[in-house]
Amino acid sequence: MARIVMKFGGTSVANLERIHNVARHVKREVDAGHEVAVVVSAMSGKTNELVGWVQDTPKVAGASSPFYDAREYDAVVASGEQVTSGLLAIALQSMGINARSWQGWQIPIRTDNAHGAARILDIDGSEIVRRMGEGQVAVVAGFQGLGPDNRIATLGRGGSDTSAVAIAAAVKADRCDIYTDVDGVYTTDPRIVPKARRMKKISFEEMLEMASLGAKVLQVRSVELAMVHKVRTFVRSSFEDPDAPGMGDLINPPGTLICDEEEIVEQEVVTGIAYAKDEAQISLRRVADRPGVSAAIFGPLAEAHINVDMIVQNISEDGSKTDMTFTVPSGDVEKAMQVLDQNKGTIGFDVVQNETGMCKVSVVGIGMRSHAGVAATAFKALAEKGINIRAITTSEIKISILIDGAYSELAVRTLHSAYGLDKS
Amino acid sequence: MARIVMKFGGTSVANLERIHNVARHVKREVDAGHEVAVVVSAMSGKTNELVGWVQDTPKVAGASSPFYDAREYDAVVASGEQVTSGLLAIALQSMGINARSWQGWQIPIRTDNAHGAARILDIDGSEIVRRMGEGQVAVVAGFQGLGPDNRIATLGRGGSDTSAVAIAAAVKADRCDIYTDVDGVYTTDPRIVPKARRMKKISFEEMLEMASLGAKVLQVRSVELAMVHKVRTFVRSSFEDPDAPGMGDLINPPGTLICDEEEIVEQEVVTGIAYAKDEAQISLRRVADRPGVSAAIFGPLAEAHINVDMIVQNISEDGSKTDMTFTVPSGDVEKAMQVLDQNKGTIGFDVVQNETGMCKVSVVGIGMRSHAGVAATAFKALAEKGINIRAITTSEIKISILIDGAYSELAVRTLHSAYGLDKS
């Protein structure tokens, strides 16, 4: 007997047939004698529809600003998960399974007051645990909690993953299964590299880098949370037949296990290749090389909610001037240029240049901490294909390389081969 | 300064433009210095969609019974009002009005455990009153409350009217305005009688008879509640220009006031003509005329949830046998025939006959308590048109007459004229 949290995203509950399919997945685990809590997202498309209404309401009211109260946004948008939690409870009951739905405020899942992107402060899992002990499946509306002043709060996009991991931590689950429309985490995007392999295991740290670098399987926040609470998290497919052989395997179900690195006996040097397209490169030329200049540049950008990613600073020849290069999402480049222009006086630079259509390719692997020459392999492989490197940043377990976007697929394929990831 | 509860139904909040229009109605009252609470239904069509999903879920799950947990039904269906309450709060804020949404569980509106058709037990209006005093408009999701075990409970169809009246009673409102797609209560259906007049005032008792007899302006439950708590209730149109002259009149806004009969100085003998089509007549011939026979007939029908309306018992010639005639909605007639057949032994009758396509026409008026000959006027008028009367029942303030459905419009028009209701 184990205690399992199962999470199903929007495409997995897109309609009544899909919800029935989810119920079959749940039934399999219940029939095996496990205690089960299920976390569900809204039907795919629903959240967008609700968000659209919220955004359009001030316009229709003729308001001069598109402002809306994030607390009301949350009340409206959280209704999507409320619907699926109730429907799944009914589907389970129809299959003879004792189940009840739980809204965030009913548990409660307490959050801070950052409505629209709230953080979970505390989950009282006691009542759910008690009822699981009596054989009742808890069907939890994901993405939502109870904020201050008795208000509904939502956790922001991908929040249902976070709900699932947080609940798994709260009820001390043996496993948190994230059911999604892919069957696991791959060494890279299989649409680009057909030889990409599904990993059996990946460490939290590696998954964090993969997730934040564009492998959109799991939200970064949920991986962070899983890492902190050491929640063993499986990424697996909701589209496989719930009763196919091995689906109910307690130790090795089909999918990718995200776990503590200690659980991964044989560390790969490089685990996977991630990429993020549509990056823009901004370069400030001949910036005064003085203390506080970075703050002068990146402070105003942060205030404008521009997500700066790679930052590279070149040492100047004489030590008095420097070049500063960084990347932002292409969509933010115009706003970033405005902000820099407005702050030209306080920053002090000669010219600012930008180029869009860049791609950031990243090599991720926990094993590179103890292996030299990992970066050199990437540089050599890219050079052999004539791919120009525009910027490089590194961390303990990651090398990120900025290249021209036209070469992104070629670069991903090249690196995937160079690190031997093509072989099964 | 007055305290006003305003309720808007599904067609009044059907889309963002309509919600903006509702916000304009609210703004008018706020600008006049009143304290305002607003109660909203789900967007029209939404509740039906959600109910459809709930009903279809067991089928999709392959369940042998169409059973679903009414508590989960409530969690799913209540989401419709949650959405409109949040959107209206945003629309109001966009117009510079301080507003917040309230779900049933946030107030709370406590109900019993009759999920799907719950009764309100208690409303804690203190926090809403406090905030109204600070100038905040309360936007309350109608139709819902908080049942036992911290579950969402819905009040059943038309529940938002009941929510509005109950909140008006809880916050001691001066007035409860029910905004709907008609501009008041008419002496009869204006689609049948173009000369039908909008009433300025109608007593609670009369409105109860009108509502339960087919004038679908207000739910019977909400009128009962308004009568018990003496909530002065206005029925008025949400489709009129919110800023048209007189719309903000505190004493006599356009619409119909439903109030205590003491407030109606000049009682009309007959106030209005109601009708209900699609009635079926069932007659049991030569029933043994003994104590307990009525219970033997109507007990099993009640258990089968068949709504029996008019009941007429004829005295038999020799006192040993009697004929028993009653009406049910046409849709229930088959089920009723089955139930009677199954209980033929215990009831004891010769034959059972039924006829569908009947219409019940009712003459309503609080003044008939003190006027003789009111019924005779109806019988004479119908006879002159050659309309055959199949059954008659009377109460203190109502005469109901069962006729062939083909004559329903003619009968309504005839009675409307006979009681002088055509004249303005």
PDB file of N, CA, C and O in Angstrom, chain A residues 110-135:
ATOM      1  N   ARG A 110      -3.617  27.279   2.232  1.00  0.00           N
ATOM      2  CA  ARG A 110      -3.453  28.713   2.522  1.00  0.00           C
ATOM      3  C   ARG A 110      -2.341  29.310   1.665  1.00  0.00           C
ATOM      4  O   ARG A 110      -1.282  28.719   1.505  1.00  0.00           O
ATOM      5  N   THR A 111      -2.615  30.490   1.122  1.00  0.00           N
ATOM      6  CA  THR A 111      -1.634  31.160   0.273  1.00  0.00           C
ATOM      7  C   THR A 111      -1.363  32.569   0.797  1.00  0.00           C
ATOM      8  O   THR A 111      -2.081  33.065   1.662  1.00  0.00           O
ATOM      9  N   ASP A 112      -0.360  33.195   0.215  1.00  0.00           N
ATOM     10  CA  ASP A 112      -0.135  34.612   0.514  1.00  0.00           C
ATOM     11  C   ASP A 112      -1.115  35.456  -0.311  1.00  0.00           C
ATOM     12  O   ASP A 112      -2.008  34.917  -0.963  1.00  0.00           O
ATOM     13  N   ASN A 113      -0.929  36.761  -0.297  1.00  0.00           N
ATOM     14  CA  ASN A 113      -1.905  37.633  -0.958  1.00  0.00           C
ATOM     15  C   ASN A 113      -1.481  38.058  -2.365  1.00  0.00           C
ATOM     16  O   ASN A 113      -2.026  39.018  -2.901  1.00  0.00           O
ATOM     17  N   ALA A 114      -0.518  37.340  -2.954  1.00  0.00           N
ATOM     18  CA  ALA A 114      -0.085  37.679  -4.315  1.00  0.00           C
ATOM     19  C   ALA A 114      -1.076  37.080  -5.301  1.00  0.00           C
ATOM     20  O   ALA A 114      -0.776  36.121  -6.024  1.00  0.00           O
ATOM     21  N   HIS A 115      -2.284  37.662  -5.326  1.00  0.00           N
ATOM     22  CA  HIS A 115      -3.359  37.109  -6.157  1.00  0.00           C
ATOM     23  C   HIS A 115      -2.926  37.021  -7.620  1.00  0.00           C
ATOM     24  O   HIS A 115      -2.275  37.914  -8.138  1.00  0.00           O
ATOM     25  N   GLY A 116      -3.284  35.923  -8.265  1.00  0.00           N
ATOM     26  CA  GLY A 116      -2.904  35.689  -9.645  1.00  0.00           C
ATOM     27  C   GLY A 116      -1.605  34.915  -9.764  1.00  0.00           C
ATOM     28  O   GLY A 116      -1.341  34.264 -10.773  1.00  0.00           O
ATOM     29  N   ALA A 117      -0.780  34.995  -8.739  1.00  0.00           N
ATOM     30  CA  ALA A 117       0.485  34.252  -8.725  1.00  0.00           C
ATOM     31  C   ALA A 117       0.865  33.988  -7.274  1.00  0.00           C
ATOM     32  O   ALA A 117       2.000  34.201  -6.849  1.00  0.00           O
ATOM     33  N   ALA A 118      -0.115  33.497  -6.534  1.00  0.00           N
ATOM     34  CA  ALA A 118       0.075  33.331  -5.087  1.00  0.00           C
ATOM     35  C   ALA A 118       1.029  32.183  -4.769  1.00  0.00           C
ATOM     36  O   ALA A 118       1.195  31.252  -5.562  1.00  0.00           O
ATOM     37  N   ARG A 119       1.680  32.276  -3.633  1.00  0.00           N
ATOM     38  CA  ARG A 119       2.530  31.194  -3.146  1.00  0.00           C
ATOM     39  C   ARG A 119       1.792  30.468  -2.034  1.00  0.00           C
ATOM     40  O   ARG A 119       1.121  31.075  -1.202  1.00  0.00           O
ATOM     41  N   ILE A 120       1.963  29.149  -2.035  1.00  0.00           N
ATOM     42  CA  ILE A 120       1.328  28.348  -0.990  1.00  0.00           C
ATOM     43  C   ILE A 120       2.100  28.549   0.311  1.00  0.00           C
ATOM     44  O   ILE A 120       3.327  28.416   0.345  1.00  0.00           O
ATOM     45  N   LEU A 121       1.386  28.885   1.395  1.00  0.00           N
ATOM     46  CA  LEU A 121       2.026  29.059   2.699  1.00  0.00           C
ATOM     47  C   LEU A 121       1.913  27.793   3.526  1.00  0.00           C
ATOM     48  O   LEU A 121       2.845  27.408   4.222  1.00  0.00           O
ATOM     49  N   ASP A 122       0.762  27.135   3.435  1.00  0.00           N
ATOM     50  CA  ASP A 122       0.508  26.019   4.329  1.00  0.00           C
ATOM     51  C   ASP A 122      -0.672  25.210   3.806  1.00  0.00           C
ATOM     52  O   ASP A 122      -1.635  25.770   3.282  1.00  0.00           O
ATOM     53  N   ILE A 123      -0.567  23.903   3.932  1.00  0.00           N
ATOM     54  CA  ILE A 123      -1.691  23.038   3.575  1.00  0.00           C
ATOM     55  C   ILE A 123      -2.030  22.176   4.779  1.00  0.00           C
ATOM     56  O   ILE A 123      -1.149  21.520   5.335  1.00  0.00           O
ATOM     57  N   ASP A 124      -3.281  22.209   5.184  1.00  0.00           N
ATOM     58  CA  ASP A 124      -3.715  21.320   6.255  1.00  0.00           C
ATOM     59  C   ASP A 124      -4.192  20.021   5.606  1.00  0.00           C
ATOM     60  O   ASP A 124      -5.326  19.913   5.157  1.00  0.00           O
ATOM     61  N   GLY A 125      -3.307  19.030   5.553  1.00  0.00           N
ATOM     62  CA  GLY A 125      -3.649  17.780   4.876  1.00  0.00           C
ATOM     63  C   GLY A 125      -4.353  16.778   5.774  1.00  0.00           C
ATOM     64  O   GLY A 125      -4.688  15.679   5.330  1.00  0.00           O
ATOM     65  N   SER A 126      -4.619  17.159   7.020  1.00  0.00           N
ATOM     66  CA  SER A 126      -5.090  16.165   8.005  1.00  0.00           C
ATOM     67  C   SER A 126      -6.429  15.536   7.619  1.00  0.00           C
ATOM     68  O   SER A 126      -6.600  14.324   7.710  1.00  0.00           O
ATOM     69  N   GLU A 127      -7.372  16.360   7.162  1.00  0.00           N
ATOM     70  CA  GLU A 127      -8.694  15.814   6.865  1.00  0.00           C
ATOM     71  C   GLU A 127      -8.640  14.909   5.626  1.00  0.00           C
ATOM     72  O   GLU A 127      -9.284  13.863   5.576  1.00  0.00           O
ATOM     73  N   ILE A 128      -7.838  15.317   4.649  1.00  0.00           N
ATOM     74  CA  ILE A 128      -7.684  14.480   3.454  1.00  0.00           C
ATOM     75  C   ILE A 128      -7.044  13.149   3.820  1.00  0.00           C
ATOM     76  O   ILE A 128      -7.474  12.085   3.365  1.00  0.00           O
ATOM     77  N   VAL A 129      -6.033  13.212   4.661  1.00  0.00           N
ATOM     78  CA  VAL A 129      -5.348  11.977   5.070  1.00  0.00           C
ATOM     79  C   VAL A 129      -6.324  11.066   5.813  1.00  0.00           C
ATOM     80  O   VAL A 129      -6.390   9.858   5.564  1.00  0.00           O
ATOM     81  N   ARG A 130      -7.117  11.672   6.704  1.00  0.00           N
ATOM     82  CA  ARG A 130      -8.067  10.876   7.479  1.00  0.00           C
ATOM     83  C   ARG A 130      -9.052  10.168   6.539  1.00  0.00           C
ATOM     84  O   ARG A 130      -9.316   8.975   6.665  1.00  0.00           O
ATOM     85  N   ARG A 131      -9.545  10.914   5.538  1.00  0.00           N
ATOM     86  CA  ARG A 131     -10.542  10.322   4.646  1.00  0.00           C
ATOM     87  C   ARG A 131      -9.907   9.335   3.665  1.00  0.00           C
ATOM     88  O   ARG A 131     -10.555   8.379   3.260  1.00  0.00           O
ATOM     89  N   MET A 132      -8.659   9.593   3.271  1.00  0.00           N
ATOM     90  CA  MET A 132      -7.978   8.590   2.438  1.00  0.00           C
ATOM     91  C   MET A 132      -7.866   7.286   3.223  1.00  0.00           C
ATOM     92  O   MET A 132      -8.013   6.200   2.662  1.00  0.00           O
ATOM     93  N   GLY A 133      -7.619   7.417   4.529  1.00  0.00           N
ATOM     94  CA  GLY A 133      -7.536   6.225   5.381  1.00  0.00           C
ATOM     95  C   GLY A 133      -8.842   5.458   5.424  1.00  0.00           C
ATOM     96  O   GLY A 133      -8.863   4.239   5.644  1.00  0.00           O
ATOM     97  N   GLU A 134      -9.952   6.170   5.192  1.00  0.00           N
ATOM     98  CA  GLU A 134     -11.270   5.511   5.148  1.00  0.00           C
ATOM     99  C   GLU A 134     -11.617   5.061   3.738  1.00  0.00           C
ATOM    100  O   GLU A 134     -12.755   4.656   3.477  1.00  0.00           O
ATOM    101  N   GLY A 135     -10.656   5.194   2.815  1.00  0.00           N
ATOM    102  CA  GLY A 135     -10.885   4.702   1.460  1.00  0.00           C
ATOM    103  C   GLY A 135     -11.494   5.716   0.521  1.00  0.00           C
ATOM    104  O   GLY A 135     -11.959   5.367  -0.566  1.00  0.00           O
TER     105      GLY A 135
END
